[in-house]
Amino acid sequence: MQHIQSALSTIRDTSQAFQEVSAQLHSNPVLILFFTSTIHSFEQLTVLFQDKYQNCEVVGVTTTGEIGPQGFADDSLSAQSFGQEFGRVEALLLENIEKYPVFDRNKLLHSVKKLDIRVENEQIDNEGLALIFPTGLVAGEEKMLSVVNSIFHYDGFPIFGGTAGDDAKFVQTLVSLNGQLSSKGGIVVFIKPNLDFHIQKENIFTSTGISLKITKADAEKRIVYEINHEPATRAYAKALGVSEPQLPQYFMTNPLGRRFNEEILIASPFRVEANSALAFYCQVFQDAVVELLEPKDPVITLQKTLAEFTSQFDKLEGVLACNCILRKLQFQEQRLFPALNNQLSQLPNLSGFCSYGEQLNKSLINQTLLLIGFGKRG
């Protein structure tokens, strides 16, 4: 029996797309994840999935591009089901991650206790994992991560997730849990799996060797005002050797990196604000030292990533992927989807989406591909 099944439909009629996808999933799963373009009615899909799968957790997320068994897709519906033998699952909706996620802390504790996840265990990474799906555009991801991590007595509980999108309209993103929709909340799925799992992070950037210091910032608002005691846009452009008006052209190819335990976590700017300030997709803290990054070859990088990822398993049964919108835009511009999909299609039961940010353990990051695989470890 397959523990995980996935499917994708490019049919534009919402009801027909649902029929095509659901026919390829488990009939009685413990968990359903669905990821949809805004070409479909999210409300209609939520009702269709909920009506068909009434005895399991049903999670829905709006996207900016979908990922299915053949790799990247657009204007589609992707879904993944987890059979009864996969493990035990508890999901909950945090109502307002923008302001009050701490009010849901007791609900989080109640959910993990139902799964017998011991929050006081020093080896907390052996207790299970969480998938999280925040809504975008409300700057609530860090608060959501903080409250989820706060329930554990020790660091290290595995958390994997992606922020909902809306096909780059930047108007409203949506998530749903068991029929309940939210535009300001976020979903947490706690899992006590019977399978082994492995999380892999890929970025397609390396350091230029140029370091910059954030000398004035509002982390809460994700705005950087000064870099190296100069207006942010001036210092950033100077480091790149370009003019300030040209700077937005380089946001996608030359983001900033925060080094953490020898890993680079990417912080991507997306807009020039008034007074030469920069708005970022994630928090950048005052007095942080960041590195200017430059791109690597995405196709060669993915080849290496997948070789390392698949080598972790004797048998890989299914993969969930979250890929940043900025990577997607870069791949579109460089026409890389056929070469990338040629590799991704080799993964079994692949599903996922392109996101407005990626969550890994305690961090919100950008311009990253996150993969989580389930199966039998080597």
Coordinates of C-alpha atoms in Angstrom, one line a residue:
M1 CA 0.0 0.0 0.0
Q2 CA 1.2 3.5 -0.8
H3 CA 1.5 5.8 2.2
I4 CA 1.5 9.0 0.0
Q5 CA -0.3 9.8 -3.3
S6 CA -0.2 13.0 -5.3
A7 CA -1.9 14.4 -8.4
L8 CA -2.2 17.6 -10.4
S9 CA -4.8 18.9 -12.8
T10 CA -4.5 21.7 -15.4
I11 CA -8.2 21.6 -16.2
R12 CA -9.5 25.1 -15.7
D13 CA -13.0 24.1 -14.6
T14 CA -12.9 23.9 -10.8
S15 CA -15.3 21.0 -10.4
Q16 CA -13.6 18.9 -13.1
A17 CA -10.1 19.7 -11.8
F18 CA -11.2 18.4 -8.4
Q19 CA -12.7 15.2 -9.9
E20 CA -9.5 14.5 -11.8
V21 CA -7.3 15.1 -8.7
S22 CA -9.4 13.3 -6.1
A23 CA -9.7 10.2 -8.3
Q24 CA -5.9 9.7 -7.9
L25 CA -5.8 10.2 -4.1
H26 CA -6.5 7.8 -1.1
S27 CA -10.2 7.2 -0.6
N28 CA -9.8 7.3 3.2
P29 CA -6.7 9.3 4.1
V30 CA -5.5 10.7 7.4
L31 CA -4.4 14.0 5.8
I32 CA -5.2 15.9 2.5
L33 CA -3.2 18.9 1.3
F34 CA -4.3 20.9 -1.7
F35 CA -2.6 23.8 -3.4
T36 CA -4.4 25.9 -5.9
S37 CA -4.0 28.8 -8.4
T38 CA -6.4 31.7 -8.1
I39 CA -8.0 30.6 -11.4
H40 CA -10.0 28.3 -9.2
S41 CA -12.6 29.3 -6.6
F42 CA -10.8 28.5 -3.4
E43 CA -14.2 28.5 -1.5
Q44 CA -15.6 26.0 -4.0
L45 CA -12.5 23.7 -3.7
T46 CA -12.6 23.9 0.1
V47 CA -16.3 22.7 0.1
L48 CA -15.6 19.9 -2.5
F49 CA -12.6 18.5 -0.6
Q50 CA -14.4 18.8 2.8
D51 CA -17.5 17.0 1.5
K52 CA -15.5 14.2 0.1
Y53 CA -13.0 13.8 2.9
Q54 CA -15.0 14.3 6.1
N55 CA -12.9 11.9 8.3
C56 CA -9.5 13.5 8.0
E57 CA -7.6 16.8 8.2
V58 CA -8.1 18.8 5.0
V59 CA -5.7 21.7 4.4
G60 CA -5.9 24.1 1.5
V61 CA -3.5 26.9 0.4
T62 CA -3.6 29.5 -2.4
T63 CA -0.4 29.7 -4.4
T64 CA 1.7 31.5 -6.9
G65 CA 2.4 28.4 -9.0
E66 CA 1.9 24.7 -8.2
I67 CA 4.2 21.7 -8.0
G68 CA 2.9 18.3 -9.0
P69 CA 4.3 14.9 -10.0
Q70 CA 5.8 16.3 -13.2
G71 CA 7.3 19.4 -11.5
F72 CA 6.4 23.1 -11.8
A73 CA 3.0 24.1 -13.2
D74 CA 0.8 27.1 -13.4
D75 CA -3.0 27.7 -13.3
S76 CA -3.5 24.3 -11.8
L77 CA -4.6 22.3 -8.8
S78 CA -2.2 20.1 -6.9
A79 CA -3.0 17.7 -4.1
Q80 CA -1.4 15.1 -1.8
S81 CA -3.0 12.5 0.4
F82 CA -1.5 10.5 3.3
G83 CA -2.9 7.1 4.0
Q84 CA -4.1 5.8 7.4
E85 CA -0.8 3.9 7.9
F86 CA 1.3 7.1 7.4
G87 CA 0.9 8.2 11.0
R88 CA -1.1 10.4 13.3
V89 CA -2.1 13.9 12.5
E90 CA -3.6 16.9 14.3
A91 CA -4.2 20.2 12.5
L92 CA -5.3 23.6 13.8
L93 CA -6.0 27.0 12.5
L94 CA -4.4 30.0 14.2
E95 CA -6.9 32.8 13.7
N96 CA -4.8 35.9 13.4
I97 CA -1.1 35.5 13.0
E98 CA -0.7 39.2 12.3
K99 CA -1.6 40.2 15.8
Y100 CA -2.5 37.5 18.3
P101 CA -1.0 34.1 17.5
V102 CA 0.1 33.8 21.2
F103 CA -3.6 33.4 22.1
D104 CA -3.6 30.0 20.3
R105 CA -0.7 28.7 22.4
N106 CA -2.9 26.5 24.5
K107 CA -4.5 25.1 21.4
L108 CA -1.1 24.1 20.1
L109 CA -0.2 22.4 23.4
H110 CA -3.5 20.5 23.3
S111 CA -2.8 19.3 19.8
V112 CA 0.7 18.0 20.5
K113 CA -0.4 16.2 23.6
K114 CA -3.1 14.4 21.7
L115 CA -0.3 13.0 19.5
D116 CA 1.8 12.1 22.6
I117 CA 4.5 14.5 21.5
R118 CA 6.6 15.2 24.6
V119 CA 7.3 18.9 24.6
E120 CA 9.8 18.5 27.4
N121 CA 12.0 15.9 25.6
E122 CA 15.6 17.1 25.1
Q123 CA 15.7 15.1 21.9
I124 CA 12.7 17.0 20.6
D125 CA 13.7 16.3 16.9
N126 CA 12.6 12.7 17.6
E127 CA 9.1 13.5 18.6
G128 CA 7.6 14.3 15.2
L129 CA 7.3 17.4 13.0
A130 CA 5.0 20.3 12.0
L131 CA 3.9 21.6 8.6
I132 CA 2.9 25.2 8.7
F133 CA 1.1 27.3 6.1
P134 CA 0.7 31.0 7.0
T135 CA -1.3 33.4 5.0
G136 CA 0.8 36.0 3.2
L137 CA 0.7 39.8 3.1
V138 CA 0.1 40.3 6.8
A139 CA 3.7 39.9 8.0
G140 CA 2.7 37.3 10.5
E141 CA 5.1 34.4 9.7
E142 CA 7.7 35.2 12.3
K143 CA 5.1 35.6 15.0
M144 CA 3.5 32.3 14.0
L145 CA 6.9 30.5 14.1
S146 CA 7.7 32.0 17.4
V147 CA 4.5 30.8 19.1
V148 CA 4.8 27.3 17.6
N149 CA 8.4 27.0 18.8
S150 CA 7.6 28.4 22.2
I151 CA 5.6 25.3 23.3
F152 CA 8.8 23.1 23.2
H153 CA 11.2 23.2 26.1
Y154 CA 14.2 22.7 23.8
D155 CA 15.2 23.9 20.3
G156 CA 15.1 21.6 17.4
F157 CA 11.5 20.5 16.7
P158 CA 11.4 20.1 12.9
I159 CA 9.1 22.7 11.2
F160 CA 8.6 22.9 7.4
G161 CA 6.3 25.3 5.6
G162 CA 5.5 27.9 3.0
T163 CA 3.5 31.1 2.9
A164 CA 0.3 31.2 0.8
G165 CA 0.3 33.2 -2.4
D166 CA -2.2 34.7 -4.8
D167 CA -0.5 34.4 -8.3
A168 CA 1.5 37.6 -7.6
K169 CA -1.5 39.8 -7.4
F170 CA -0.6 40.7 -3.8
V171 CA -4.2 41.4 -2.8
Q172 CA -5.3 38.5 -0.6
T173 CA -4.0 35.0 0.2
L174 CA -6.1 32.2 1.7
V175 CA -5.8 29.0 3.7
S176 CA -8.4 26.6 4.9
L177 CA -8.7 23.8 7.4
N178 CA -11.6 21.4 7.4
G179 CA -13.9 23.9 5.6
Q180 CA -12.9 27.0 7.6
L181 CA -11.3 29.8 5.5
S182 CA -8.9 32.5 6.7
S183 CA -7.1 35.4 5.1
K184 CA -5.2 36.4 8.2
G185 CA -4.5 33.1 9.9
G186 CA -2.2 30.2 9.5
I187 CA -2.4 26.4 9.7
V188 CA -0.3 24.1 11.8
V189 CA -0.2 20.4 11.1
F190 CA 1.5 18.3 13.8
I191 CA 2.5 14.9 12.6
K192 CA 3.7 11.8 14.4
P193 CA 4.8 9.8 11.4
N194 CA 5.4 6.1 11.0
L195 CA 7.8 6.9 8.2
D196 CA 11.3 8.4 8.4
F197 CA 11.6 12.0 7.0
H198 CA 14.3 14.3 5.8
I199 CA 14.2 18.1 5.1
Q200 CA 16.5 19.6 2.5
K201 CA 17.1 23.3 1.9
E202 CA 18.4 24.6 -1.4
N203 CA 19.4 28.1 -2.4
I204 CA 20.9 29.0 -5.7
F205 CA 23.2 31.8 -4.4
T206 CA 26.6 32.1 -3.0
S207 CA 28.4 34.9 -1.2
T208 CA 30.2 37.6 -3.2
G209 CA 32.5 38.1 -0.1
I210 CA 31.0 41.6 0.4
S211 CA 29.6 42.2 3.9
L212 CA 27.2 44.9 4.8
K213 CA 25.9 46.1 8.2
I214 CA 22.3 47.0 8.8
T215 CA 22.6 50.2 10.7
K216 CA 18.9 51.3 10.9
A217 CA 15.9 49.0 10.5
D218 CA 12.4 48.2 11.7
A219 CA 12.3 44.4 11.9
E220 CA 8.6 44.4 12.7
K221 CA 7.7 46.2 9.5
R222 CA 10.5 44.4 7.6
I223 CA 12.0 47.8 6.4
V224 CA 15.7 48.6 6.3
Y225 CA 16.5 52.4 6.3
E226 CA 20.3 52.4 6.4
I227 CA 23.1 50.1 5.5
N228 CA 26.7 51.0 6.5
H229 CA 25.2 54.3 7.9
E230 CA 24.1 55.4 4.5
P231 CA 20.6 55.3 2.9
A232 CA 19.8 51.7 2.2
T233 CA 19.4 52.0 -1.6
R234 CA 22.6 54.0 -2.0
A235 CA 24.7 51.5 0.0
Y236 CA 23.2 48.5 -1.7
A237 CA 23.6 49.9 -5.2
K238 CA 27.2 50.9 -4.4
A239 CA 28.0 47.4 -3.3
L240 CA 26.7 46.1 -6.6
G241 CA 28.4 48.8 -8.7
V242 CA 25.1 50.0 -10.2
S243 CA 23.1 53.2 -10.0
E244 CA 20.3 53.6 -7.5
P245 CA 17.5 53.6 -10.1
Q246 CA 18.8 50.3 -11.4
L247 CA 18.8 48.6 -8.0
P248 CA 15.3 46.9 -8.3
Q249 CA 16.5 45.0 -11.3
Y250 CA 19.0 43.2 -9.0
F251 CA 16.7 42.3 -6.1
M252 CA 16.1 38.8 -7.7
T253 CA 19.7 38.0 -8.6
N254 CA 21.5 39.7 -5.7
P255 CA 19.6 39.3 -2.4
L256 CA 21.2 39.5 1.0
G257 CA 22.3 36.5 3.1
R258 CA 22.3 36.0 6.8
R259 CA 24.9 33.5 7.8
F260 CA 23.6 31.0 10.5
N261 CA 25.8 28.1 11.6
E262 CA 27.7 28.2 8.3
E263 CA 24.4 28.2 6.3
I264 CA 23.2 31.2 4.4
L265 CA 19.5 32.2 5.0
I266 CA 18.3 34.5 2.2
A267 CA 16.6 37.8 2.9
S268 CA 15.1 39.3 -0.3
P269 CA 14.2 42.9 -0.9
F270 CA 11.1 43.5 -3.0
R271 CA 10.4 47.3 -3.0
V272 CA 12.1 50.7 -2.7
E273 CA 10.3 52.7 0.0
A274 CA 10.2 56.5 0.6
N275 CA 13.5 58.1 1.7
S276 CA 15.6 55.4 0.0
A277 CA 14.5 52.6 2.4
L278 CA 14.0 49.0 1.4
A279 CA 11.1 46.7 2.2
F280 CA 12.0 43.0 2.6
Y281 CA 10.0 39.7 2.4
C282 CA 11.2 38.8 5.9
Q283 CA 12.6 40.5 9.0
V284 CA 16.1 42.0 8.8
F285 CA 17.5 43.1 12.2
Q286 CA 19.3 46.2 13.1
D287 CA 23.1 45.7 13.6
A288 CA 23.0 42.4 11.6
V289 CA 25.9 41.8 9.3
V290 CA 24.7 40.4 6.0
E291 CA 26.4 39.3 2.8
L292 CA 25.7 40.3 -0.8
L293 CA 24.9 37.2 -2.8
E294 CA 25.3 36.2 -6.4
P295 CA 23.6 33.4 -8.3
K296 CA 24.8 29.8 -9.1
D297 CA 23.5 27.7 -12.0
P298 CA 20.0 26.5 -11.0
V299 CA 20.0 23.4 -13.0
I300 CA 23.3 22.1 -11.8
T301 CA 22.4 23.1 -8.2
L302 CA 19.1 21.2 -8.3
Q303 CA 21.0 18.1 -9.7
K304 CA 23.3 18.2 -6.7
T305 CA 20.4 18.9 -4.3
L306 CA 18.3 15.9 -5.5
A307 CA 21.3 13.6 -5.4
E308 CA 22.0 14.4 -1.8
F309 CA 18.2 14.4 -0.9
T310 CA 17.4 11.0 -2.4
S311 CA 20.6 9.4 -0.9
Q312 CA 19.0 9.9 2.5
F313 CA 16.5 7.1 1.8
D314 CA 16.5 3.4 1.0
K315 CA 13.0 4.0 -0.2
L316 CA 11.5 7.4 -0.8
E317 CA 7.7 7.4 -0.8
G318 CA 6.6 11.0 -1.3
V319 CA 7.9 14.6 -1.4
L320 CA 6.4 17.9 -0.4
A321 CA 8.0 21.0 -1.9
C322 CA 7.9 24.8 -1.2
N323 CA 9.6 27.0 -3.7
C324 CA 9.9 30.8 -3.4
I325 CA 8.1 33.1 -5.9
L326 CA 11.3 34.9 -6.7
R327 CA 12.9 31.6 -7.8
K328 CA 9.9 30.9 -9.9
L329 CA 10.1 34.3 -11.6
Q330 CA 13.8 33.8 -12.3
F331 CA 13.1 30.3 -13.7
Q332 CA 10.4 31.7 -16.0
E333 CA 12.7 34.5 -17.2
Q334 CA 15.5 32.1 -17.9
R335 CA 13.2 29.5 -19.4
L336 CA 14.5 26.8 -17.1
F337 CA 11.3 24.9 -16.3
P338 CA 11.8 22.1 -18.8
A339 CA 15.3 21.3 -17.5
L340 CA 14.2 21.6 -13.8
N341 CA 11.1 19.5 -14.3
N342 CA 13.1 16.8 -16.0
Q343 CA 14.8 16.3 -12.7
L344 CA 11.8 17.0 -10.3
S345 CA 9.7 14.4 -12.2
Q346 CA 12.0 11.7 -10.9
L347 CA 10.8 12.2 -7.4
P348 CA 7.9 10.0 -6.2
N349 CA 4.5 11.4 -5.3
L350 CA 5.7 15.0 -5.5
S351 CA 3.4 17.9 -4.6
G352 CA 3.7 21.5 -3.3
F353 CA 3.6 25.1 -4.4
C354 CA 5.4 28.3 -5.0
S355 CA 5.2 30.5 -1.9
Y356 CA 5.6 34.1 -0.6
G357 CA 8.2 32.8 1.9
E358 CA 9.5 29.6 3.3
Q359 CA 9.6 28.4 6.9
L360 CA 12.3 26.2 8.3
N361 CA 12.4 25.4 12.0
K362 CA 12.7 28.8 13.6
S363 CA 13.3 30.9 10.5
L364 CA 11.4 32.6 7.7
I365 CA 13.6 32.7 4.6
N366 CA 13.3 33.7 0.9
Q367 CA 14.5 32.5 -2.5
T368 CA 14.7 29.0 -1.2
L369 CA 13.5 25.5 -2.2
L370 CA 12.5 23.4 0.7
L371 CA 11.9 19.6 0.2
I372 CA 10.6 17.2 2.8
G373 CA 10.7 13.5 1.9
F374 CA 9.0 10.6 3.7
G375 CA 10.1 7.0 3.4
K376 CA 12.6 4.6 4.8
R377 CA 15.9 6.1 5.7
G378 CA 19.2 4.6 4.6

